[in-house]
Coordinates of C-alpha atoms and ligand atoms in Angstrom, one line a residue:
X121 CA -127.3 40.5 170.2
X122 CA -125.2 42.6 172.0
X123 CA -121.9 44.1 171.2
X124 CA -119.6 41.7 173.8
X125 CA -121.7 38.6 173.4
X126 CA -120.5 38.8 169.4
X127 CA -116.7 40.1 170.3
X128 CA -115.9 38.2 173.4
X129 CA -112.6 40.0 174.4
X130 CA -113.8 43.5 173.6
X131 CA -114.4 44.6 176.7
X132 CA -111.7 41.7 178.5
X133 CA -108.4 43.7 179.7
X134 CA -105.2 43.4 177.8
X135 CA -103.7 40.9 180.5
X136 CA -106.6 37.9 179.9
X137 CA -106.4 39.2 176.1
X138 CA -102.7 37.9 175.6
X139 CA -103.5 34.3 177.4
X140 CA -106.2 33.8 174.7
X141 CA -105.7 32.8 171.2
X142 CA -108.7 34.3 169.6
X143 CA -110.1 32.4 166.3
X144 CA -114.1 33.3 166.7
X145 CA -114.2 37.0 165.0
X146 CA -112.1 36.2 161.4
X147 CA -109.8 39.2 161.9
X148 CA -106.3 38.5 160.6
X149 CA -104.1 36.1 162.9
X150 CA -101.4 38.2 161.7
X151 CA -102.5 41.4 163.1
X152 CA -102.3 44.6 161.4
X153 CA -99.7 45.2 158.3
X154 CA -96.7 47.1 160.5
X155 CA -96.7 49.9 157.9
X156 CA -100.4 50.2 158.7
X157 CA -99.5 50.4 162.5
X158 CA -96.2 53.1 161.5
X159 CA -99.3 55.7 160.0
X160 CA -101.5 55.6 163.0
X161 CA -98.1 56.2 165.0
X162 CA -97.4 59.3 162.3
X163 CA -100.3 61.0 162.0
X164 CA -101.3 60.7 166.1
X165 CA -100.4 64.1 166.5
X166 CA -102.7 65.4 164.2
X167 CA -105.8 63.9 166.1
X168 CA -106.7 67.5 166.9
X169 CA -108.4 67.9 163.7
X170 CA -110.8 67.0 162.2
X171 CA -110.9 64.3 159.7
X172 CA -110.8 65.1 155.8
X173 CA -114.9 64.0 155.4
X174 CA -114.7 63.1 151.8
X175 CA -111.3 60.8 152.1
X176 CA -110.3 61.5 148.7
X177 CA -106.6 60.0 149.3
X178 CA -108.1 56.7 150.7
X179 CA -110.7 56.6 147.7
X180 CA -107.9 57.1 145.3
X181 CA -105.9 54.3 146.7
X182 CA -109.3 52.2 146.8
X183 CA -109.8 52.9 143.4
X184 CA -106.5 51.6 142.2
X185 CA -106.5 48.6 144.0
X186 CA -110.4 47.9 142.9
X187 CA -110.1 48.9 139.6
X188 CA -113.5 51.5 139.8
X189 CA -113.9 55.0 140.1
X190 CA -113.2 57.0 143.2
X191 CA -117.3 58.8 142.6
X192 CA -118.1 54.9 143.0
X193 CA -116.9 54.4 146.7
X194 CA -118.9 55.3 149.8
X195 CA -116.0 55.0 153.1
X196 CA -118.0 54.1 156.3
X197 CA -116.9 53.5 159.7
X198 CA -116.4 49.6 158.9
X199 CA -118.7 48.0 156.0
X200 CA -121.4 47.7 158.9
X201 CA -122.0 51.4 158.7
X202 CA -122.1 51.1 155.1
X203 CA -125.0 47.8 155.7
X204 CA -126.7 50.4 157.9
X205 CA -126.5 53.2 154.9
X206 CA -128.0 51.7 152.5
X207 CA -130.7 50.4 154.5
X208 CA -131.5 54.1 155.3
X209 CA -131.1 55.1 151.1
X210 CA -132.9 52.0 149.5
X211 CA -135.2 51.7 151.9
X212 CA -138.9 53.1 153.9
X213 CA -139.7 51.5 157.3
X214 CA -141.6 48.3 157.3
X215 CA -140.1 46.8 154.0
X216 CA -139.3 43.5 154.0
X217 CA -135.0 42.5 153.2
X218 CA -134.3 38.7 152.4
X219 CA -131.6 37.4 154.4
X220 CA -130.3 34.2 153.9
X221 CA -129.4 32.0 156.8
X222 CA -127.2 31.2 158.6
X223 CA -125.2 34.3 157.8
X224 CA -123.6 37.3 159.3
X225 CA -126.1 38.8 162.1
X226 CA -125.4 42.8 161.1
X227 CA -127.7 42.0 158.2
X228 CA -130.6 41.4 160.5
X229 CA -129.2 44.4 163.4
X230 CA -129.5 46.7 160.8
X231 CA -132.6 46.4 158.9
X232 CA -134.4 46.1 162.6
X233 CA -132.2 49.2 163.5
X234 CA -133.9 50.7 160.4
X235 CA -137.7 49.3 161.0
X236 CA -137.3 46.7 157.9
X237 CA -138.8 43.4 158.4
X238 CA -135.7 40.9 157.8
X239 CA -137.7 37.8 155.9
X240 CA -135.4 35.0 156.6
X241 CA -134.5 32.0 153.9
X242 CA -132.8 28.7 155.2
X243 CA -129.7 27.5 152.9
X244 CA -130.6 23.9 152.9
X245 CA -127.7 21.9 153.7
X246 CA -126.2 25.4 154.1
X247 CA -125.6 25.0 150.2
X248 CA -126.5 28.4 147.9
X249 CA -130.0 27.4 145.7
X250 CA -131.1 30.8 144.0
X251 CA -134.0 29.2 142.5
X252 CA -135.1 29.1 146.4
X253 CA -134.3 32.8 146.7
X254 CA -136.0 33.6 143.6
X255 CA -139.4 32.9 145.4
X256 CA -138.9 34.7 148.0
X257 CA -137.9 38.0 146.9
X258 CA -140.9 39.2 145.1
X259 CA -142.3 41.3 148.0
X260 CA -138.9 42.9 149.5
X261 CA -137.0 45.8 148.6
X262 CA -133.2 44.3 149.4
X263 CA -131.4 41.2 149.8
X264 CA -128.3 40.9 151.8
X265 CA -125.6 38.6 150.3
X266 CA -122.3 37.3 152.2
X267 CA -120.1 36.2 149.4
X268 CA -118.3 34.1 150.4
X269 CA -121.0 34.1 153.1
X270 CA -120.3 33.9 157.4
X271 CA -120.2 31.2 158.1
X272 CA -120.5 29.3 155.9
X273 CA -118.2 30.0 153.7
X274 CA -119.2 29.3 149.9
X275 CA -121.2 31.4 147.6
X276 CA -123.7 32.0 145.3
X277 CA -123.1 31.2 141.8
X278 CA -122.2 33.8 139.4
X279 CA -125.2 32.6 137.4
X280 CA -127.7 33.2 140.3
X281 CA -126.1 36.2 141.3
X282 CA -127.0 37.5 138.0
X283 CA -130.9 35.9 138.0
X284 CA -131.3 38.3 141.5
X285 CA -130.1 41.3 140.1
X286 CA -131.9 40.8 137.1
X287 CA -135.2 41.0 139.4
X288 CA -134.2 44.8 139.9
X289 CA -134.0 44.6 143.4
X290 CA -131.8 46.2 145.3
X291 CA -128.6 43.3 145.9
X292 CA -126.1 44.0 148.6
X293 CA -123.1 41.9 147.7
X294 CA -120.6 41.4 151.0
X295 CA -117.1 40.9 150.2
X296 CA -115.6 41.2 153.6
X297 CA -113.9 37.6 152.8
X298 CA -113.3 38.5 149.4
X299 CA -109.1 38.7 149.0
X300 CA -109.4 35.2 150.9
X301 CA -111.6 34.0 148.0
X302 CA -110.0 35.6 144.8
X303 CA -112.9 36.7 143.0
X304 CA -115.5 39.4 143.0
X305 CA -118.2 41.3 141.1
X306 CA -117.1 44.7 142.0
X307 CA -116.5 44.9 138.4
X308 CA -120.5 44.8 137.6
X309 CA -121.4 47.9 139.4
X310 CA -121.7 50.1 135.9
X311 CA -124.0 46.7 134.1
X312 CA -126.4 46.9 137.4
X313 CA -127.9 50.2 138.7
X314 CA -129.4 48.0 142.1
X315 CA -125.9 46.4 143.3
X316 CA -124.1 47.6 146.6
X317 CA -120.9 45.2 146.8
X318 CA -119.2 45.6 150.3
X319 CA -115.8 45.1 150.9
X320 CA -113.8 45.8 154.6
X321 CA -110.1 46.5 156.1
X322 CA -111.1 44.5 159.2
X323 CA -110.4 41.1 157.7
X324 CA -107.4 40.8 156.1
X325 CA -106.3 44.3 156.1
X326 CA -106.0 43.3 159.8
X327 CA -107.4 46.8 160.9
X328 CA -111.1 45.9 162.3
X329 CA -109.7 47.6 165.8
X330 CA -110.1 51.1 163.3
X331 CA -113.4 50.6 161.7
X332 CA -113.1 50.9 158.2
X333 CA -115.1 49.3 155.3
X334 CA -116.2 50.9 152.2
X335 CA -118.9 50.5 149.3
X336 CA -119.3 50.2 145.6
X337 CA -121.5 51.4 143.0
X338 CA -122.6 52.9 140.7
X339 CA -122.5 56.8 140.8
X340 CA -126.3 57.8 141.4
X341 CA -126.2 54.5 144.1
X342 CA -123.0 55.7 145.7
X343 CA -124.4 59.6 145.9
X344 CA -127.7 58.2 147.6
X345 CA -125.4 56.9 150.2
X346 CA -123.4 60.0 150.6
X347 CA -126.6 61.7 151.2
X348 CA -127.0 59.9 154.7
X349 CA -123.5 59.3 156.0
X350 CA -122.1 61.2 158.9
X351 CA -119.4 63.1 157.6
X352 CA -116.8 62.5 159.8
X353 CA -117.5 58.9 160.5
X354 CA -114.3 57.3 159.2
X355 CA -111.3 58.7 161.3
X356 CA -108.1 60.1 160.9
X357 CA -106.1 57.5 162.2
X358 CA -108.5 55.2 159.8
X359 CA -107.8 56.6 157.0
X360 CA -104.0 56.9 157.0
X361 CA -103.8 53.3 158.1
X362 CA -106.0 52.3 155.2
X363 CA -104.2 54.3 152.7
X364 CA -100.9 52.6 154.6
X365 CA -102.3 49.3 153.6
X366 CA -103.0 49.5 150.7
X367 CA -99.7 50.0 149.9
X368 CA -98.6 46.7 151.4
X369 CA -99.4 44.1 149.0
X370 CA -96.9 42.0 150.1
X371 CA -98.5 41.6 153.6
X372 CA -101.8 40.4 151.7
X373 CA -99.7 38.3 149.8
X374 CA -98.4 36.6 152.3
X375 CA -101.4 36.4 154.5
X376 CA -103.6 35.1 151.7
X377 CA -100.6 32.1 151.2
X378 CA -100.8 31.3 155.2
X379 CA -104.2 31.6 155.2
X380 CA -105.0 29.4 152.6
X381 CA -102.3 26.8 153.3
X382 CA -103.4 26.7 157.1
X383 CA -106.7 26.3 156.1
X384 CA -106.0 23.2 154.3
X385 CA -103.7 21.8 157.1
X386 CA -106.5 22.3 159.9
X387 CA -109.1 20.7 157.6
X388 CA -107.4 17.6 157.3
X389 CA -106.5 17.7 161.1
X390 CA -110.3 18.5 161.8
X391 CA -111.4 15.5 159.6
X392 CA -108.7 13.2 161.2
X393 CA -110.4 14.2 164.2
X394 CA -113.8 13.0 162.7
X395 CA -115.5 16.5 162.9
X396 CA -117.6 17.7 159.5
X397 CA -115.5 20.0 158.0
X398 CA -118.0 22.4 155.1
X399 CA -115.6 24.1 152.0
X400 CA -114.6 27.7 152.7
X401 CA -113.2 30.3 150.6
X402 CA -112.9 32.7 153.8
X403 CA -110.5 32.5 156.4
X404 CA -112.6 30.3 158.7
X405 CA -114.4 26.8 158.7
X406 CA -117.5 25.7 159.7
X407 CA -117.5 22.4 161.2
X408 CA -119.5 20.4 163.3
X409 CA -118.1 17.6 165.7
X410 CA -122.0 15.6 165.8
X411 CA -120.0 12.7 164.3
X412 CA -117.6 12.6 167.3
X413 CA -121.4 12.5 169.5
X414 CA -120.9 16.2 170.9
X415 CA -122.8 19.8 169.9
X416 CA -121.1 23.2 169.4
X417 CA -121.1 23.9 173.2
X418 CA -119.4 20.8 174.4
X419 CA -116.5 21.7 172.0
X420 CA -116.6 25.5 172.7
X421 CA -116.7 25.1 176.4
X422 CA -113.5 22.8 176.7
X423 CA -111.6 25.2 174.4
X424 CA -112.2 28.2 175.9
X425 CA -111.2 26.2 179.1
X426 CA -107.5 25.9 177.6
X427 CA -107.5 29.7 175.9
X428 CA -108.8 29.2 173.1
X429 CA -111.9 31.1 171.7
X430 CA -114.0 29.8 168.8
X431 CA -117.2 30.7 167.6
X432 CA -120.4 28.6 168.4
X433 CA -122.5 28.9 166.3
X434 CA -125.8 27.8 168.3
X435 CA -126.6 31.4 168.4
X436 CA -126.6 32.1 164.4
X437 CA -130.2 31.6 163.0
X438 CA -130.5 28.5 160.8
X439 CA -127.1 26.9 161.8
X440 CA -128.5 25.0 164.9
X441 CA -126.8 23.7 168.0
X442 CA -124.3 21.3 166.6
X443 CA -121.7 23.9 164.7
X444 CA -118.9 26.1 164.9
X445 CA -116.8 28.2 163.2
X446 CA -113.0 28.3 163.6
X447 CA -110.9 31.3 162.2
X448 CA -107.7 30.0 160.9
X449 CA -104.8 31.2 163.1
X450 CA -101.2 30.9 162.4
X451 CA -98.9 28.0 162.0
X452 CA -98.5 28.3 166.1
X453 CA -102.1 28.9 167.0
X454 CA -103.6 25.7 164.6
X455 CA -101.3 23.7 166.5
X456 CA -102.3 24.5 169.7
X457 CA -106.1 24.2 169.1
X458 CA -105.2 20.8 167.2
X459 CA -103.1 20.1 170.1
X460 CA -106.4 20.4 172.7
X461 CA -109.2 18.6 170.1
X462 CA -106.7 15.6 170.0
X463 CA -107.7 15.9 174.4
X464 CA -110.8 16.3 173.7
X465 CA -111.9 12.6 173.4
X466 CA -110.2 11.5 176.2
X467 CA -111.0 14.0 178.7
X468 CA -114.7 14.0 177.8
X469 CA -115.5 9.9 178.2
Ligands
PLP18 C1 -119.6 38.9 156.3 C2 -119.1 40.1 157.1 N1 -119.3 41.3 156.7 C3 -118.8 42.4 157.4 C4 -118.1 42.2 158.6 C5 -117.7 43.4 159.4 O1 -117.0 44.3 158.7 P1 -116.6 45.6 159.3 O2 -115.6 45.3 160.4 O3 -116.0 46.3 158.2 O4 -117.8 46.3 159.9 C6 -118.0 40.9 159.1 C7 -117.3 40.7 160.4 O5 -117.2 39.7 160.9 C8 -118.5 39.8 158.3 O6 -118.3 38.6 158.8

């Protein structure tokens, strides 16, 4: 897949940018936390120098806010780097990774970056069944995890979560949507020598523009990771703003509470509109509108029509042609893409 196929407006100019409301890559609708923005202001001038390599102040703060050891955080240039780390440290070309589907493409990219052999395993009814992942993993070295998953938007149980790692494979648990959701197992990392748990600032950090994510686990996983990271691959700029941050609580406060209360509001309005509407603890929903007799195209193609961008999910493996996925925008935003779906019917009969 390439790069502006997934991120429609990254290569768009600013001017078509601002006509667009974008809900198909689950950044924050708010945008970035404005003490975030202040640091890249404050520390532009130093962009002469190099970046500190081991960002011991951002690890710190990580630390803090994570509750685990700074020694048990690997910094990447967004948690895609850190995907594309691990494959390099827990695995040899030509193993095989379990990837569930439909689920965040990065975990295919990078174990075909890395010459791994993804071996896909449906959800069925896009519902988590570990007994069905269980079978599967007895000849691969890693399994790749979204919890809560893209895009669907639930997760494993804790229960099966445990049953994989108890396999001793290697288990790479994604968090990007985690402070949506509430819950994690970063807090498992010294009971299981084999789990990676991923976490990002791109979601609702609101800094995905910087390319930040980071890593956890325990020290001998964390060091093997070290051992194959660029050292300079997390910014200046990056770093500051993450530090920033992750001082503002309050903006993730407040962005959790929209988020979650928007969510709610659009799902109702979605189901009033007849689509399917799956449960979500991320900032997004997956929905279809097959009741309403349309696929994901129909829908996608009349939005983007009146500015607005979601995701279709016809390209995701194991989602199929009938789904999308909606990032929750603000109050404003919702509204307006409610606003065109209540068209919808009308202009397409
Ligand atoms: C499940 C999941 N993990 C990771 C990422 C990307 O994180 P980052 O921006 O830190 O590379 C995304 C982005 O959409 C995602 O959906």
């Amino acid at each position: 897949m390439e790069a502006g196929a997934a991120y429609p407006l990254a290569t768009s100019s600013e001017k078509e940018e601002k006509d667009f409301i974008k809900l198909c890559s689950n950044e924050n609708s708010r945008g970035p936390s404005p003490k975030a923005v202040e640091a890249v202001r404050k520390e532009a001038d130093e962009i002469g120098q190099y970046p500190e390599s081991s960002s011991s102040e951002l690890k710190e703060a990580i630390s803090e806010y994570m509750g685990v050891e700074p020694f048990q955080i690997c910094v990447g240039n967004g948690s895609d780097e850190v995907m594309d780390l691990a494959c390099k440290a827990f695995t040899d070309p030509g193993d095989k990774v379990l990837v569930p589907i439909p689920t965040f493409s990065q975990y295919e990219l990078a174990s075909r970056v890395n010459a791994l052999v993804p071996k896909f395993v449906e959800l069925k009814d896009f519902k988590w069944n570990s007994k069905d992942l269980l079978e599967e993993i007895s000849d691969v070295k890693a399994v790749f995890i979204g919890r809560p998953n893209n895009p669907t938007g639930n997760s494993i149980d804790e229960k099966g979560l445990k049953k994989l790692l108890e396999t001793g494979k290697m288990i790479i648990v994604d968090e990007a949507y985690g402070e949506f959701a509430n819950y994690s197992v970063a807090d498992w990392i010294e009971d299981y020598d084999n789990l990676l748990v991923l976490r990002t600032f791109s979601k609702i950090f609101g800094i995905a523009g910087l390319r930040i994510g980071y890593g956890m686990g325990n020290r001998e996983l964390i060091e093997a990771l070290q051992r194959v990271r660029p050292p300079f691959s997390v910014n200046r700029l990056a770093q500051k703003a993450a530090i920033s941050a992750l001082k503002d609580m309050d903006f993730v406060e407040e962005s959790r509470k929209m988020i979650v209360e928007e969510k709610e509001k659009l799902r109702q309005e979605l189901e009033e509109l007849n689509f399917e509407v799956l449960p979500s603890d991320a900032n997004f929903l997956m929905a279809t509108p097959s009741p309403l007799g349309m696929d994901a195209a129909d829908v996608c193609d009349y939005l983007s029509q009146k500015g607005i961008l979601i995701r279709n999910l016809s390209g995701f493996k194991g989602a199929g042609p009938e789904w999308i996925r909606i990032t929750i925008g603000t109050p404003e935003q919702n509204k307006r893409l409610i606003g065109a779906l209540k068209k919808l019917g009308g202009e397409k009969e």
